[in-house]
Short mmCIF file of C-alpha atoms in Angstrom, two decimals:
data_model
loop_
_atom_site.label_atom_id
_atom_site.label_comp_id
_atom_site.label_asym_id
_atom_site.label_seq_id
_atom_site.Cartn_x
_atom_site.Cartn_y
_atom_site.Cartn_z
CA MET A 1025 103.15 146.88 73.45
CA PRO A 1026 100.58 144.29 74.55
CA THR A 1027 101.39 140.59 74.35
CA VAL A 1028 99.25 138.08 72.47
CA ILE A 1029 99.16 134.44 73.50
CA LEU A 1030 98.34 132.35 70.44
CA VAL A 1031 96.81 128.98 71.27
CA ARG A 1032 95.90 126.34 68.73
CA HIS A 1033 92.76 124.41 69.62
CA GLY A 1034 93.16 121.03 71.29
CA ARG A 1035 93.03 117.82 69.31
CA SER A 1036 89.76 117.41 67.44
CA SER A 1037 87.92 114.37 66.18
CA ALA A 1038 89.13 115.27 62.67
CA ASN A 1039 92.77 115.53 63.81
CA ALA A 1040 92.52 112.07 65.34
CA THR A 1041 91.19 110.50 62.14
CA GLY A 1042 93.45 112.33 59.66
CA VAL A 1043 90.72 114.41 58.05
CA LEU A 1044 91.10 118.04 56.93
CA ALA A 1045 88.15 119.56 58.78
CA GLY A 1046 88.46 123.08 57.44
CA ARG A 1047 85.32 125.06 58.27
CA LEU A 1048 82.96 122.10 58.49
CA PRO A 1049 80.53 122.51 61.41
CA GLY A 1050 80.25 119.97 64.20
CA VAL A 1051 83.96 119.23 64.62
CA HIS A 1052 84.58 119.13 68.36
CA LEU A 1053 87.48 118.39 70.68
CA ASP A 1054 87.91 114.71 71.39
CA ASP A 1055 88.66 113.47 74.91
CA ALA A 1056 92.39 114.04 74.48
CA GLY A 1057 91.72 117.53 73.11
CA VAL A 1058 89.61 118.45 76.14
CA GLN A 1059 92.42 117.32 78.44
CA GLN A 1060 94.89 119.38 76.42
CA ALA A 1061 92.69 122.48 76.65
CA VAL A 1062 92.31 122.02 80.41
CA ALA A 1063 96.11 121.80 80.74
CA VAL A 1064 96.55 125.06 78.80
CA GLY A 1065 93.93 126.72 81.01
CA GLU A 1066 95.81 125.63 84.11
CA ARG A 1067 99.07 126.82 82.61
CA LEU A 1068 97.59 130.26 81.89
CA ALA A 1069 95.68 130.53 85.18
CA GLY A 1070 98.49 132.64 86.63
CA VAL A 1071 98.38 135.12 83.75
CA ARG A 1072 95.94 138.05 84.02
CA LEU A 1073 94.31 138.00 80.60
CA ALA A 1074 92.88 141.35 79.57
CA ALA A 1075 90.84 139.91 76.69
CA ALA A 1076 90.22 136.72 74.76
CA VAL A 1077 89.12 136.12 71.19
CA SER A 1078 88.54 132.88 69.33
CA SER A 1079 87.84 131.50 65.91
CA PRO A 1080 84.09 130.86 65.73
CA LEU A 1081 84.55 127.15 65.01
CA GLU A 1082 83.49 124.80 67.81
CA ARG A 1083 86.89 123.28 68.55
CA CYS A 1084 88.39 126.72 69.15
CA ARG A 1085 85.49 128.00 71.24
CA GLU A 1086 85.67 124.86 73.38
CA THR A 1087 89.39 125.37 73.90
CA ALA A 1088 88.91 129.05 74.76
CA ARG A 1089 86.19 128.16 77.26
CA GLU A 1090 88.50 125.79 79.16
CA ILE A 1091 91.14 128.53 79.33
CA THR A 1092 88.96 131.48 80.31
CA SER A 1093 87.04 129.47 82.93
CA ARG A 1094 90.29 129.12 84.88
CA GLN A 1095 90.97 132.84 85.06
CA ALA A 1096 90.65 134.51 88.46
CA GLY A 1097 88.04 136.95 87.17
CA THR A 1098 85.16 136.61 84.76
CA LEU A 1099 86.39 136.52 81.19
CA ARG A 1100 84.46 135.44 78.12
CA ALA A 1101 86.04 134.95 74.75
CA GLY A 1102 84.57 136.81 71.83
CA THR A 1103 84.74 135.38 68.32
CA ASP A 1104 86.24 136.76 65.13
CA LYS A 1105 85.69 135.04 61.79
CA GLN A 1106 88.96 136.56 60.57
CA LEU A 1107 90.72 134.09 62.90
CA SER A 1108 88.78 131.16 61.45
CA GLU A 1109 90.39 128.21 59.72
CA CYS A 1110 91.64 128.57 56.17
CA ASP A 1111 88.83 128.05 53.70
CA TYR A 1112 90.06 124.85 52.09
CA GLY A 1113 87.04 124.73 49.79
CA GLU A 1114 86.70 121.37 48.06
CA TRP A 1115 89.54 119.95 50.14
CA GLN A 1116 87.74 120.12 53.46
CA GLY A 1117 86.31 116.90 54.79
CA ARG A 1118 88.78 114.77 52.80
CA ALA A 1119 91.46 112.48 54.18
CA LEU A 1120 94.95 113.96 54.33
CA LYS A 1121 96.50 110.82 52.83
CA GLU A 1122 94.22 111.29 49.82
CA LEU A 1123 94.99 115.01 49.51
CA ALA A 1124 98.73 114.26 49.55
CA ARG A 1125 98.29 112.77 46.07
CA GLU A 1126 96.85 115.99 44.65
CA LYS A 1127 99.12 118.15 42.47
CA LEU A 1128 98.28 121.21 44.59
CA TRP A 1129 99.71 119.47 47.67
CA LYS A 1130 103.26 120.04 46.41
CA THR A 1131 102.54 123.75 45.94
CA VAL A 1132 101.12 123.99 49.46
CA GLN A 1133 104.32 122.43 50.79
CA ALA A 1134 106.91 124.26 48.64
CA GLN A 1135 105.30 127.55 47.61
CA PRO A 1136 102.20 128.20 49.74
CA SER A 1137 102.03 131.84 48.64
CA ALA A 1138 100.97 130.51 45.21
CA ALA A 1139 98.37 128.07 46.57
CA THR A 1140 94.64 128.70 46.22
CA PHE A 1141 92.31 125.91 47.28
CA PRO A 1142 89.63 124.94 44.75
CA GLY A 1143 86.40 126.62 45.79
CA GLY A 1144 88.20 128.20 48.76
CA GLU A 1145 90.74 130.91 49.56
CA SER A 1146 94.43 131.39 48.93
CA MET A 1147 96.96 130.92 51.71
CA ARG A 1148 98.11 134.49 51.12
CA ALA A 1149 94.57 135.74 51.78
CA MET A 1150 94.44 133.61 54.94
CA GLN A 1151 97.63 135.20 56.25
CA ASP A 1152 96.59 138.74 55.35
CA ARG A 1153 93.24 138.61 57.16
CA ALA A 1154 94.64 136.74 60.20
CA VAL A 1155 97.54 139.16 60.72
CA ALA A 1156 95.23 142.14 60.25
CA ALA A 1157 92.84 140.70 62.85
CA VAL A 1158 95.57 140.10 65.42
CA ARG A 1159 96.98 143.59 64.99
CA ARG A 1160 93.48 145.09 65.25
CA HIS A 1161 92.74 143.27 68.51
CA ASP A 1162 96.21 144.11 69.80
CA ALA A 1163 95.58 147.82 69.21
CA ARG A 1164 92.23 147.55 71.01
CA VAL A 1165 93.86 145.87 74.03
CA ALA A 1166 96.52 148.60 74.10
CA ALA A 1167 93.86 151.32 74.03
CA GLU A 1168 91.70 149.70 76.72
CA HIS A 1169 94.28 148.09 79.00
CA GLY A 1170 97.56 149.83 78.29
CA PRO A 1171 100.82 148.56 76.84
CA ASP A 1172 101.21 145.81 79.45
CA GLY A 1173 97.97 144.07 78.49
CA VAL A 1174 98.15 140.35 77.79
CA TRP A 1175 95.45 138.76 75.67
CA LEU A 1176 94.50 135.41 74.23
CA ALA A 1177 93.76 134.37 70.64
CA VAL A 1178 92.62 130.81 69.95
CA SER A 1179 92.87 129.73 66.34
CA HIS A 1180 94.08 127.00 63.97
CA GLY A 1181 97.41 125.51 62.97
CA ASP A 1182 97.97 127.09 59.55
CA VAL A 1183 96.51 130.40 60.73
CA ILE A 1184 98.87 130.63 63.70
CA LYS A 1185 101.82 129.52 61.58
CA SER A 1186 101.10 132.33 59.14
CA ILE A 1187 100.89 134.87 61.98
CA LEU A 1188 104.20 133.67 63.38
CA ALA A 1189 105.82 133.79 59.94
CA ASP A 1190 104.75 137.42 59.58
CA ALA A 1191 106.04 138.28 63.06
CA LEU A 1192 109.36 136.59 62.29
CA GLY A 1193 109.69 138.50 59.01
CA THR A 1194 109.62 135.16 57.20
CA HIS A 1195 108.09 134.79 53.74
CA LEU A 1196 104.92 132.71 53.62
CA ASP A 1197 106.74 130.26 51.35
CA LEU A 1198 108.82 129.27 54.39
CA PHE A 1199 105.99 129.00 56.89
CA GLN A 1200 105.87 125.20 56.66
CA ARG A 1201 109.13 125.24 58.63
CA ILE A 1202 107.14 126.41 61.66
CA HIS A 1203 105.40 123.75 63.73
CA VAL A 1204 102.26 124.44 65.77
CA ASP A 1205 100.81 121.46 67.66
CA PRO A 1206 97.28 121.12 69.03
CA ALA A 1207 96.94 123.06 72.31
CA SER A 1208 100.40 124.60 71.92
CA VAL A 1209 101.17 128.12 73.13
CA SER A 1210 103.03 130.70 71.06
CA ILE A 1211 103.67 134.27 72.18
CA VAL A 1212 104.16 137.48 70.20
CA ARG A 1213 104.67 141.05 71.39
CA TYR A 1214 104.08 143.82 68.86
CA THR A 1215 105.94 147.11 69.28
CA GLU A 1216 106.33 150.31 67.29
CA SER A 1217 109.61 149.09 65.85
CA ARG A 1218 108.89 145.39 65.18
CA PRO A 1219 107.15 142.28 66.50
CA PHE A 1220 109.04 140.15 69.01
CA VAL A 1221 108.42 136.39 68.98
CA ILE A 1222 108.68 135.34 72.63
CA GLY A 1223 107.87 131.67 72.19
CA THR A 1224 106.56 129.14 69.67
CA ASN A 1225 104.85 125.76 69.99
CA THR A 1226 105.40 125.48 73.75
CA HIS A 1227 103.62 122.83 75.83
CA ALA A 1228 104.85 123.39 79.38
CA GLY A 1229 106.47 125.95 81.65
CA ASP A 1230 105.47 128.79 83.93
CA LEU A 1231 103.97 131.79 82.12
CA SER A 1232 103.07 133.92 85.15
CA TRP A 1233 105.96 136.25 84.25
CA LEU A 1234 103.81 137.56 81.40
CA THR A 1235 101.67 139.38 83.97
CA PRO A 1236 103.56 142.58 84.86
CA PRO A 1237 103.89 143.76 88.47
CA ARG A 1238 101.15 146.19 89.50
CA ARG A 1239 103.79 148.75 90.43
CA LYS A 1240 105.69 149.42 87.26
CA ALA A 1241 109.28 150.53 87.35
CA ARG A 1242 109.85 154.04 86.10
CA GLY A 1243 111.90 154.69 83.03
CA ARG A 1244 111.76 154.33 79.29
CA ARG A 1245 109.87 151.34 78.02
CA ARG A 1246 112.17 149.17 75.89
CA THR A 1247 111.06 148.58 72.32
CA ASP A 1248 114.48 147.67 70.94
CA ALA A 1249 116.12 144.27 70.95
CA GLU A 1250 118.58 143.72 73.80
CA VAL A 1251 122.13 143.55 72.47
CA GLY A 1252 123.63 140.34 73.83
CA GLY A 1253 120.22 138.82 74.58
CA GLY A 1254 119.21 140.65 77.75
CA ALA A 1255 118.44 139.31 81.23
CA GLY A 1256 115.22 137.46 80.42
CA PRO A 1257 111.73 138.00 81.85
CA GLN A 1258 111.44 139.87 85.13
CA THR A 1259 109.51 137.84 87.69
CA GLY A 1260 107.86 139.16 90.80
CA THR A 1261 104.67 139.22 92.77
CA PRO A 1262 101.78 140.49 90.64
#
């Protein structure tokens, strides 16, 4: 049961100006976004990442680069278009305050499973391809690095929210209740029985406990929820 660390890209120039960037090319991290990405890289420096994958859009690749460059070994992030931003079609490039006056905006807020962007994709299609991509990469990490592998996926706000909603067993129509800030860290562990959501929208805190000790304790690997909540992560010298 590998663990995926979901990171939203740092603040972009579009985020700072209130524009829905979508898949437009040339949208980069602004100065604050670079600092945010560096901070995430430093936070994850103590975690041995087995693999890294990113949305192909510049702001995600830039964020992934800041993170992987702070790993102890050499790690380069691959890209997967299935983790790309939602295709907002005719909405992309427009100001959010203008889009809020569109009739479709209310559907996106209240019933996103019924929302399809003009000239773009539906939010249901976005969730389906993103979840499938994460599970595919998770299976690859398990096959190549074993069940204790920890890997990184850098993507976008709505994409990560939809992945978290699926992992929580929450209908897409409720996914707007989940908040995912720029450069935030969310953590999911998939098992044979169910996904476990370890953390959402975190900005600080030690994550070195995600790297398991090299000498693994013998015994049955737990895939069930701990009745009563359990004892928390086991720390130790990697």
